[in-house]
Amino acid sequence: MFDMMGMMGKVKELQEKMQQAQSELQYLTATAESGGGLVKATANGQRRLLKLEIDESLLTPQDRDMLADLVVAAVNKVMEDVGEQAKQELKSKTSGLLPNLPGLDLGNFGL
């Protein structure tokens, strides 16, 4: 028989764990680079850019377009990397809290 009260308790526990895990994502960081390390971007698990480092050799007028492309590449890469780390962190914090129900989509939670 389906235990509705038990399921509601699990949902409440999942919500609490998700809130805790999401608040902890600010401490998860990743750094990615482009252009062989000429541009480096660091972001946190909340997908906020924390730091951008640009090698001085790129700060000439002739390299302006290349610099913009490298910045975009580094930021996109770090957002992808930290997004995957955040997804894994949320999965580990919430594993086992809900049964594997067909059709249950936790995509909005980053899972």
CSV table of N, CA, C and O in Angstrom, one decimal:
chain,number,residue,atom,x,y,z
A,1,MET,N,0.8,-1.2,0.0
A,1,MET,CA,0.0,0.0,0.0
A,1,MET,C,0.9,1.2,0.0
A,1,MET,O,1.9,1.3,0.6
A,2,PHE,N,0.4,2.3,-0.7
A,2,PHE,CA,1.2,3.5,-0.8
A,2,PHE,C,1.1,4.3,0.5
A,2,PHE,O,0.0,4.6,1.0
A,3,ASP,N,2.2,4.7,1.0
A,3,ASP,CA,2.3,5.5,2.3
A,3,ASP,C,2.3,6.9,2.0
A,3,ASP,O,3.4,7.5,1.8
A,4,MET,N,1.2,7.6,1.9
A,4,MET,CA,1.1,9.0,1.6
A,4,MET,C,1.8,9.9,2.6
A,4,MET,O,2.6,10.8,2.3
A,5,MET,N,1.7,9.6,3.9
A,5,MET,CA,2.3,10.4,4.9
A,5,MET,C,3.8,10.3,4.9
A,5,MET,O,4.6,11.2,5.0
A,6,GLY,N,4.3,9.0,4.6
A,6,GLY,CA,5.7,8.8,4.5
A,6,GLY,C,6.3,9.5,3.3
A,6,GLY,O,7.4,10.1,3.3
A,7,MET,N,5.5,9.5,2.2
A,7,MET,CA,5.9,10.2,1.0
A,7,MET,C,6.0,11.8,1.2
A,7,MET,O,6.9,12.4,0.8
A,8,MET,N,5.0,12.3,1.9
A,8,MET,CA,5.0,13.7,2.2
A,8,MET,C,6.2,14.1,3.1
A,8,MET,O,6.8,15.2,2.9
A,9,GLY,N,6.6,13.2,4.0
A,9,GLY,CA,7.8,13.5,4.9
A,9,GLY,C,9.0,13.5,4.0
A,9,GLY,O,9.9,14.3,4.2
A,10,LYS,N,9.1,12.5,3.0
A,10,LYS,CA,10.2,12.5,2.2
A,10,LYS,C,10.3,13.8,1.3
A,10,LYS,O,11.4,14.3,1.1
A,11,VAL,N,9.2,14.2,0.8
A,11,VAL,CA,9.2,15.5,0.0
A,11,VAL,C,9.7,16.6,0.9
A,11,VAL,O,10.5,17.5,0.4
A,12,LYS,N,9.2,16.8,2.1
A,12,LYS,CA,9.7,17.8,3.0
A,12,LYS,C,11.2,17.7,3.2
A,12,LYS,O,11.9,18.7,3.2
A,13,GLU,N,11.6,16.5,3.5
A,13,GLU,CA,13.1,16.3,3.7
A,13,GLU,C,13.9,16.6,2.4
A,13,GLU,O,14.9,17.3,2.5
A,14,LEU,N,13.3,16.3,1.3
A,14,LEU,CA,14.0,16.6,0.0
A,14,LEU,C,14.1,18.1,-0.2
A,14,LEU,O,15.1,18.7,-0.5
A,15,GLN,N,13.0,18.8,0.2
A,15,GLN,CA,13.0,20.3,0.0
A,15,GLN,C,14.1,20.9,0.9
A,15,GLN,O,14.8,21.8,0.5
A,16,GLU,N,14.2,20.4,2.2
A,16,GLU,CA,15.2,21.0,3.1
A,16,GLU,C,16.6,20.7,2.6
A,16,GLU,O,17.4,21.5,2.7
A,17,LYS,N,16.8,19.5,2.1
A,17,LYS,CA,18.1,19.1,1.6
A,17,LYS,C,18.5,19.9,0.4
A,17,LYS,O,19.6,20.3,0.2
A,18,MET,N,17.5,20.1,-0.5
A,18,MET,CA,17.8,20.9,-1.7
A,18,MET,C,18.1,22.4,-1.3
A,18,MET,O,19.1,22.9,-1.9
A,19,GLN,N,17.4,23.0,-0.4
A,19,GLN,CA,17.7,24.3,0.0
A,19,GLN,C,19.1,24.4,0.6
A,19,GLN,O,19.9,25.3,0.3
A,20,GLN,N,19.5,23.4,1.5
A,20,GLN,CA,20.8,23.4,2.1
A,20,GLN,C,21.9,23.2,1.0
A,20,GLN,O,22.9,23.9,1.0
A,21,ALA,N,21.6,22.3,0.1
A,21,ALA,CA,22.6,22.0,-1.0
A,21,ALA,C,22.8,23.2,-1.9
A,21,ALA,O,23.9,23.6,-2.3
A,22,GLN,N,21.7,23.9,-2.3
A,22,GLN,CA,21.8,25.0,-3.1
A,22,GLN,C,22.5,26.2,-2.5
A,22,GLN,O,23.3,26.9,-3.1
A,23,SER,N,22.3,26.4,-1.2
A,23,SER,CA,23.0,27.5,-0.5
A,23,SER,C,24.5,27.1,-0.4
A,23,SER,O,25.4,28.0,-0.4
A,24,GLU,N,24.9,25.9,-0.4
A,24,GLU,CA,26.3,25.5,-0.3
A,24,GLU,C,27.0,25.6,-1.6
A,24,GLU,O,28.2,25.6,-1.7
A,25,LEU,N,26.2,25.7,-2.7
A,25,LEU,CA,26.8,25.8,-4.1
A,25,LEU,C,27.7,27.1,-4.2
A,25,LEU,O,28.6,27.1,-5.1
A,26,GLN,N,27.5,28.1,-3.4
A,26,GLN,CA,28.3,29.3,-3.5
A,26,GLN,C,29.8,29.0,-3.2
A,26,GLN,O,30.7,29.7,-3.6
A,27,TYR,N,30.0,27.9,-2.5
A,27,TYR,CA,31.4,27.6,-2.1
A,27,TYR,C,32.0,26.6,-3.1
A,27,TYR,O,33.2,26.4,-3.0
A,28,LEU,N,31.3,26.1,-4.0
A,28,LEU,CA,31.8,25.2,-5.0
A,28,LEU,C,32.3,26.1,-6.2
A,28,LEU,O,31.6,27.0,-6.7
A,29,THR,N,33.6,26.0,-6.5
A,29,THR,CA,34.1,26.8,-7.6
A,29,THR,C,34.8,25.9,-8.7
A,29,THR,O,35.2,24.8,-8.4
A,30,ALA,N,34.9,26.5,-9.9
A,30,ALA,CA,35.6,25.9,-11.0
A,30,ALA,C,36.3,27.0,-11.8
A,30,ALA,O,35.8,28.1,-11.8
A,31,THR,N,37.4,26.6,-12.4
A,31,THR,CA,38.2,27.5,-13.2
A,31,THR,C,38.4,26.9,-14.6
A,31,THR,O,38.7,25.7,-14.6
A,32,ALA,N,38.1,27.6,-15.6
A,32,ALA,CA,38.4,27.1,-17.0
A,32,ALA,C,39.2,28.1,-17.7
A,32,ALA,O,39.2,29.3,-17.3
A,33,GLU,N,39.9,27.7,-18.8
A,33,GLU,CA,40.7,28.6,-19.5
A,33,GLU,C,40.5,28.4,-21.0
A,33,GLU,O,39.9,27.4,-21.5
A,34,SER,N,40.9,29.4,-21.8
A,34,SER,CA,40.9,29.3,-23.2
A,34,SER,C,42.1,30.0,-23.7
A,34,SER,O,42.8,30.7,-23.0
A,35,GLY,N,42.4,29.7,-25.0
A,35,GLY,CA,43.6,30.3,-25.6
A,35,GLY,C,44.9,29.8,-25.0
A,35,GLY,O,45.8,30.6,-24.8
A,36,GLY,N,44.9,28.6,-24.6
A,36,GLY,CA,46.1,28.0,-23.9
A,36,GLY,C,46.5,28.7,-22.6
A,36,GLY,O,47.6,28.8,-22.3
A,37,GLY,N,45.4,29.1,-21.9
A,37,GLY,CA,45.7,29.8,-20.6
A,37,GLY,C,45.8,31.3,-20.6
A,37,GLY,O,46.0,31.9,-19.6
A,38,LEU,N,45.6,31.9,-21.8
A,38,LEU,CA,45.6,33.3,-21.9
A,38,LEU,C,44.5,34.0,-21.2
A,38,LEU,O,44.6,35.1,-20.7
A,39,VAL,N,43.3,33.3,-21.2
A,39,VAL,CA,42.1,33.8,-20.5
A,39,VAL,C,41.6,32.8,-19.5
A,39,VAL,O,41.4,31.6,-20.0
A,40,LYS,N,41.4,33.1,-18.3
A,40,LYS,CA,40.9,32.2,-17.3
A,40,LYS,C,39.7,32.8,-16.6
A,40,LYS,O,39.7,34.0,-16.3
A,41,ALA,N,38.6,32.0,-16.4
A,41,ALA,CA,37.4,32.4,-15.8
A,41,ALA,C,37.1,31.5,-14.6
A,41,ALA,O,37.3,30.2,-14.7
A,42,THR,N,36.7,32.0,-13.5
A,42,THR,CA,36.4,31.2,-12.3
A,42,THR,C,34.9,31.6,-11.9
A,42,THR,O,34.5,32.8,-11.9
A,43,ALA,N,34.1,30.5,-11.7
A,43,ALA,CA,32.7,30.7,-11.3
A,43,ALA,C,32.4,29.8,-10.2
A,43,ALA,O,33.1,28.9,-9.9
A,44,ASN,N,31.3,30.1,-9.5
A,44,ASN,CA,30.8,29.3,-8.4
A,44,ASN,C,29.6,28.4,-8.9
A,44,ASN,O,29.2,28.5,-10.0
A,45,GLY,N,29.2,27.5,-8.0
A,45,GLY,CA,28.1,26.6,-8.3
A,45,GLY,C,26.8,27.2,-8.5
A,45,GLY,O,25.9,26.6,-9.0
A,46,GLN,N,26.7,28.5,-8.2
A,46,GLN,CA,25.5,29.2,-8.5
A,46,GLN,C,25.6,29.9,-9.8
A,46,GLN,O,24.8,30.8,-10.2
A,47,ARG,N,26.6,29.5,-10.6
A,47,ARG,CA,26.8,30.0,-11.9
A,47,ARG,C,27.0,31.6,-12.0
A,47,ARG,O,26.5,32.3,-12.8
A,48,ARG,N,27.8,32.0,-11.0
A,48,ARG,CA,28.2,33.4,-11.0
A,48,ARG,C,29.7,33.5,-11.3
A,48,ARG,O,30.5,32.8,-10.7
A,49,LEU,N,30.0,34.4,-12.2
A,49,LEU,CA,31.4,34.6,-12.6
A,49,LEU,C,32.1,35.3,-11.4
A,49,LEU,O,31.6,36.4,-11.0
A,50,LEU,N,33.1,34.7,-10.8
A,50,LEU,CA,33.8,35.3,-9.7
A,50,LEU,C,35.1,36.1,-10.1
A,50,LEU,O,35.4,37.1,-9.5
A,51,LYS,N,35.8,35.6,-11.1
A,51,LYS,CA,37.1,36.1,-11.4
A,51,LYS,C,37.4,35.9,-12.9
A,51,LYS,O,37.0,34.9,-13.5
A,52,LEU,N,38.0,36.9,-13.5
A,52,LEU,CA,38.4,36.8,-14.9
A,52,LEU,C,39.8,37.3,-15.0
A,52,LEU,O,40.1,38.4,-14.6
A,53,GLU,N,40.7,36.4,-15.5
A,53,GLU,CA,42.1,36.8,-15.7
A,53,GLU,C,42.4,36.8,-17.1
A,53,GLU,O,42.1,35.9,-17.9
A,54,ILE,N,43.1,37.9,-17.6
A,54,ILE,CA,43.4,38.1,-19.0
A,54,ILE,C,44.9,38.4,-19.0
A,54,ILE,O,45.4,39.3,-18.4
A,55,ASP,N,45.6,37.6,-19.8
A,55,ASP,CA,47.1,37.7,-19.9
A,55,ASP,C,47.4,39.1,-20.6
A,55,ASP,O,46.7,39.5,-21.5
A,56,GLU,N,48.4,39.8,-20.1
A,56,GLU,CA,48.7,41.1,-20.6
A,56,GLU,C,49.1,41.1,-22.1
A,56,GLU,O,48.9,42.1,-22.7
A,57,SER,N,49.5,40.0,-22.6
A,57,SER,CA,49.9,40.0,-24.0
A,57,SER,C,48.7,40.2,-24.9
A,57,SER,O,48.8,40.5,-26.1
A,58,LEU,N,47.5,40.0,-24.4
A,58,LEU,CA,46.3,40.2,-25.2
A,58,LEU,C,45.7,41.6,-25.2
A,58,LEU,O,44.7,41.9,-25.8
A,59,LEU,N,46.3,42.5,-24.5
A,59,LEU,CA,45.8,43.8,-24.3
A,59,LEU,C,46.3,44.8,-25.3
A,59,LEU,O,46.6,46.0,-24.9
A,60,THR,N,46.3,44.4,-26.5
A,60,THR,CA,46.7,45.4,-27.6
A,60,THR,C,45.5,45.6,-28.5
A,60,THR,O,44.6,44.7,-28.5
A,61,PRO,N,45.4,46.7,-29.1
A,61,PRO,CA,44.2,47.0,-30.0
A,61,PRO,C,44.0,46.0,-31.1
A,61,PRO,O,42.9,45.6,-31.4
A,62,GLN,N,45.1,45.4,-31.6
A,62,GLN,CA,44.9,44.4,-32.7
A,62,GLN,C,44.3,43.1,-32.2
A,62,GLN,O,43.6,42.4,-33.0
A,63,ASP,N,44.4,42.8,-31.0
A,63,ASP,CA,43.9,41.6,-30.5
A,63,ASP,C,42.5,41.7,-29.8
A,63,ASP,O,42.0,40.7,-29.2
A,64,ARG,N,41.9,42.8,-29.9
A,64,ARG,CA,40.6,43.0,-29.2
A,64,ARG,C,39.5,42.0,-29.6
A,64,ARG,O,38.9,41.5,-28.7
A,65,ASP,N,39.4,41.7,-30.9
A,65,ASP,CA,38.3,40.7,-31.3
A,65,ASP,C,38.7,39.3,-30.7
A,65,ASP,O,37.8,38.6,-30.3
A,66,MET,N,40.0,38.9,-30.8
A,66,MET,CA,40.4,37.6,-30.3
A,66,MET,C,40.2,37.6,-28.8
A,66,MET,O,39.7,36.6,-28.3
A,67,LEU,N,40.4,38.7,-28.1
A,67,LEU,CA,40.2,38.7,-26.7
A,67,LEU,C,38.8,38.5,-26.3
A,67,LEU,O,38.5,37.7,-25.4
A,68,ALA,N,37.9,39.1,-27.0
A,68,ALA,CA,36.5,38.9,-26.8
A,68,ALA,C,36.0,37.5,-27.0
A,68,ALA,O,35.3,36.9,-26.2
A,69,ASP,N,36.5,36.9,-28.1
A,69,ASP,CA,36.2,35.4,-28.3
A,69,ASP,C,36.8,34.5,-27.2
A,69,ASP,O,36.1,33.6,-26.8
A,70,LEU,N,38.0,34.8,-26.8
A,70,LEU,CA,38.6,34.0,-25.7
A,70,LEU,C,37.8,34.1,-24.4
A,70,LEU,O,37.7,33.2,-23.7
A,71,VAL,N,37.4,35.3,-24.1
A,71,VAL,CA,36.6,35.6,-22.9
A,71,VAL,C,35.3,34.8,-22.9
A,71,VAL,O,34.9,34.1,-22.0
A,72,VAL,N,34.6,34.9,-24.0
A,72,VAL,CA,33.4,34.1,-24.2
A,72,VAL,C,33.6,32.6,-24.1
A,72,VAL,O,32.9,31.9,-23.4
A,73,ALA,N,34.7,32.1,-24.7
A,73,ALA,CA,35.0,30.7,-24.6
A,73,ALA,C,35.3,30.3,-23.2
A,73,ALA,O,34.8,29.2,-22.7
A,74,ALA,N,36.1,31.0,-22.4
A,74,ALA,CA,36.4,30.7,-21.1
A,74,ALA,C,35.2,30.7,-20.2
A,74,ALA,O,35.0,29.8,-19.3
A,75,VAL,N,34.4,31.8,-20.3
A,75,VAL,CA,33.2,31.9,-19.4
A,75,VAL,C,32.2,30.7,-19.8
A,75,VAL,O,31.7,30.1,-18.8
A,76,ASN,N,32.0,30.4,-21.0
A,76,ASN,CA,31.1,29.3,-21.4
A,76,ASN,C,31.6,28.0,-20.8
A,76,ASN,O,30.8,27.2,-20.3
A,77,LYS,N,32.9,27.8,-20.9
A,77,LYS,CA,33.5,26.5,-20.4
A,77,LYS,C,33.3,26.4,-18.9
A,77,LYS,O,33.0,25.4,-18.4
A,78,VAL,N,33.6,27.5,-18.2
A,78,VAL,CA,33.5,27.4,-16.7
A,78,VAL,C,32.1,27.2,-16.3
A,78,VAL,O,31.8,26.5,-15.3
A,79,MET,N,31.1,27.9,-17.0
A,79,MET,CA,29.7,27.7,-16.6
A,79,MET,C,29.3,26.3,-16.8
A,79,MET,O,28.5,25.7,-16.0
A,80,GLU,N,29.8,25.7,-17.9
A,80,GLU,CA,29.5,24.3,-18.2
A,80,GLU,C,30.1,23.4,-17.1
A,80,GLU,O,29.4,22.5,-16.5
A,81,ASP,N,31.4,23.6,-16.7
A,81,ASP,CA,32.0,22.8,-15.7
A,81,ASP,C,31.4,22.9,-14.4
A,81,ASP,O,31.1,21.9,-13.7
A,82,VAL,N,31.1,24.1,-13.9
A,82,VAL,CA,30.6,24.3,-12.6
A,82,VAL,C,29.1,23.9,-12.6
A,82,VAL,O,28.7,23.4,-11.5
A,83,GLY,N,28.4,24.0,-13.7
A,83,GLY,CA,27.1,23.4,-13.7
A,83,GLY,C,27.0,21.9,-13.5
A,83,GLY,O,26.2,21.4,-12.8
A,84,GLU,N,28.0,21.2,-14.1
A,84,GLU,CA,28.1,19.8,-13.9
A,84,GLU,C,28.5,19.4,-12.5
A,84,GLU,O,27.9,18.5,-11.9
A,85,GLN,N,29.4,20.2,-11.9
A,85,GLN,CA,29.8,20.0,-10.5
A,85,GLN,C,28.6,20.2,-9.6
A,85,GLN,O,28.4,19.4,-8.7
A,86,ALA,N,27.8,21.3,-9.9
A,86,ALA,CA,26.7,21.6,-9.0
A,86,ALA,C,25.6,20.5,-9.1
A,86,ALA,O,25.0,20.0,-8.1
A,87,LYS,N,25.4,19.9,-10.3
A,87,LYS,CA,24.5,18.9,-10.5
A,87,LYS,C,24.9,17.6,-9.7
A,87,LYS,O,24.1,17.0,-9.1
A,88,GLN,N,26.2,17.3,-9.8
A,88,GLN,CA,26.7,16.1,-9.0
A,88,GLN,C,26.5,16.3,-7.5
A,88,GLN,O,26.2,15.4,-6.8
A,89,GLU,N,26.8,17.6,-7.1
A,89,GLU,CA,26.7,17.9,-5.6
A,89,GLU,C,25.2,17.8,-5.2
A,89,GLU,O,25.0,17.2,-4.1
A,90,LEU,N,24.3,18.3,-6.0
A,90,LEU,CA,22.9,18.2,-5.6
A,90,LEU,C,22.4,16.7,-5.6
A,90,LEU,O,21.7,16.3,-4.7
A,91,LYS,N,22.9,16.0,-6.6
A,91,LYS,CA,22.5,14.5,-6.6
A,91,LYS,C,23.0,13.8,-5.4
A,91,LYS,O,22.3,13.0,-4.8
A,92,SER,N,24.3,14.1,-5.0
A,92,SER,CA,24.8,13.4,-3.8
A,92,SER,C,24.1,13.8,-2.5
A,92,SER,O,23.9,13.0,-1.6
A,93,LYS,N,23.7,15.0,-2.4
A,93,LYS,CA,23.0,15.5,-1.2
A,93,LYS,C,21.6,15.0,-1.1
A,93,LYS,O,21.0,14.9,0.0
A,94,THR,N,21.0,14.6,-2.2
A,94,THR,CA,19.6,14.2,-2.2
A,94,THR,C,19.4,12.7,-2.5
A,94,THR,O,18.2,12.3,-2.6
A,95,SER,N,20.4,12.0,-2.8
A,95,SER,CA,20.3,10.6,-3.1
A,95,SER,C,19.6,9.8,-2.0
A,95,SER,O,19.8,10.0,-0.9
A,96,GLY,N,18.7,8.9,-2.5
A,96,GLY,CA,18.0,8.1,-1.5
A,96,GLY,C,16.8,8.7,-0.8
A,96,GLY,O,16.1,8.0,-0.1
A,97,LEU,N,16.5,10.0,-1.1
A,97,LEU,CA,15.4,10.6,-0.4
A,97,LEU,C,14.1,10.3,-1.0
A,97,LEU,O,13.1,10.3,-0.3
A,98,LEU,N,14.1,10.1,-2.3
A,98,LEU,CA,12.8,9.8,-3.0
A,98,LEU,C,13.0,8.5,-3.7
A,98,LEU,O,14.0,8.2,-4.3
A,99,PRO,N,11.9,7.7,-3.8
A,99,PRO,CA,12.0,6.5,-4.6
A,99,PRO,C,12.1,6.8,-6.1
A,99,PRO,O,11.7,7.9,-6.5
A,100,ASN,N,12.6,5.9,-6.8
A,100,ASN,CA,12.7,6.1,-8.3
A,100,ASN,C,11.3,5.9,-8.9
A,100,ASN,O,10.9,4.8,-9.2
A,101,LEU,N,10.6,7.0,-9.1
A,101,LEU,CA,9.3,7.0,-9.7
A,101,LEU,C,9.3,7.3,-11.1
A,101,LEU,O,9.8,8.4,-11.5
A,102,PRO,N,8.7,6.5,-12.0
A,102,PRO,CA,8.7,6.8,-13.4
A,102,PRO,C,8.0,8.1,-13.7
A,102,PRO,O,6.9,8.3,-13.1
A,103,GLY,N,8.5,8.9,-14.5
A,103,GLY,CA,7.9,10.2,-14.8
A,103,GLY,C,8.2,11.3,-13.8
A,103,GLY,O,7.8,12.5,-14.1
A,104,LEU,N,8.9,11.1,-12.7
A,104,LEU,CA,9.2,12.1,-11.8
A,104,LEU,C,10.4,12.9,-12.3
A,104,LEU,O,11.5,12.3,-12.4
A,105,ASP,N,10.2,14.1,-12.7
A,105,ASP,CA,11.2,15.0,-13.3
A,105,ASP,C,11.7,16.0,-12.2
A,105,ASP,O,11.0,16.8,-11.8
A,106,LEU,N,13.0,15.8,-11.9
A,106,LEU,CA,13.6,16.8,-10.9
A,106,LEU,C,14.5,17.7,-11.6
A,106,LEU,O,15.4,18.3,-11.0
A,107,GLY,N,14.3,17.9,-13.0
A,107,GLY,CA,15.1,18.8,-13.8
A,107,GLY,C,15.1,20.2,-13.3
A,107,GLY,O,16.1,20.9,-13.4
A,108,ASN,N,14.0,20.7,-12.7
A,108,ASN,CA,14.0,22.1,-12.2
A,108,ASN,C,14.9,22.2,-10.9
A,108,ASN,O,15.2,23.4,-10.5
A,109,PHE,N,15.3,21.2,-10.3
A,109,PHE,CA,16.2,21.2,-9.2
A,109,PHE,C,17.6,21.0,-9.6
A,109,PHE,O,18.5,21.0,-8.7
A,110,GLY,N,17.9,20.9,-10.8
A,110,GLY,CA,19.3,20.7,-11.3
A,110,GLY,C,19.7,19.3,-11.3
A,110,GLY,O,20.8,19.0,-11.4
A,111,LEU,N,18.7,18.4,-11.1
A,111,LEU,CA,19.0,16.9,-11.1
A,111,LEU,C,18.7,16.3,-12.4
A,111,LEU,O,18.0,16.7,-13.2
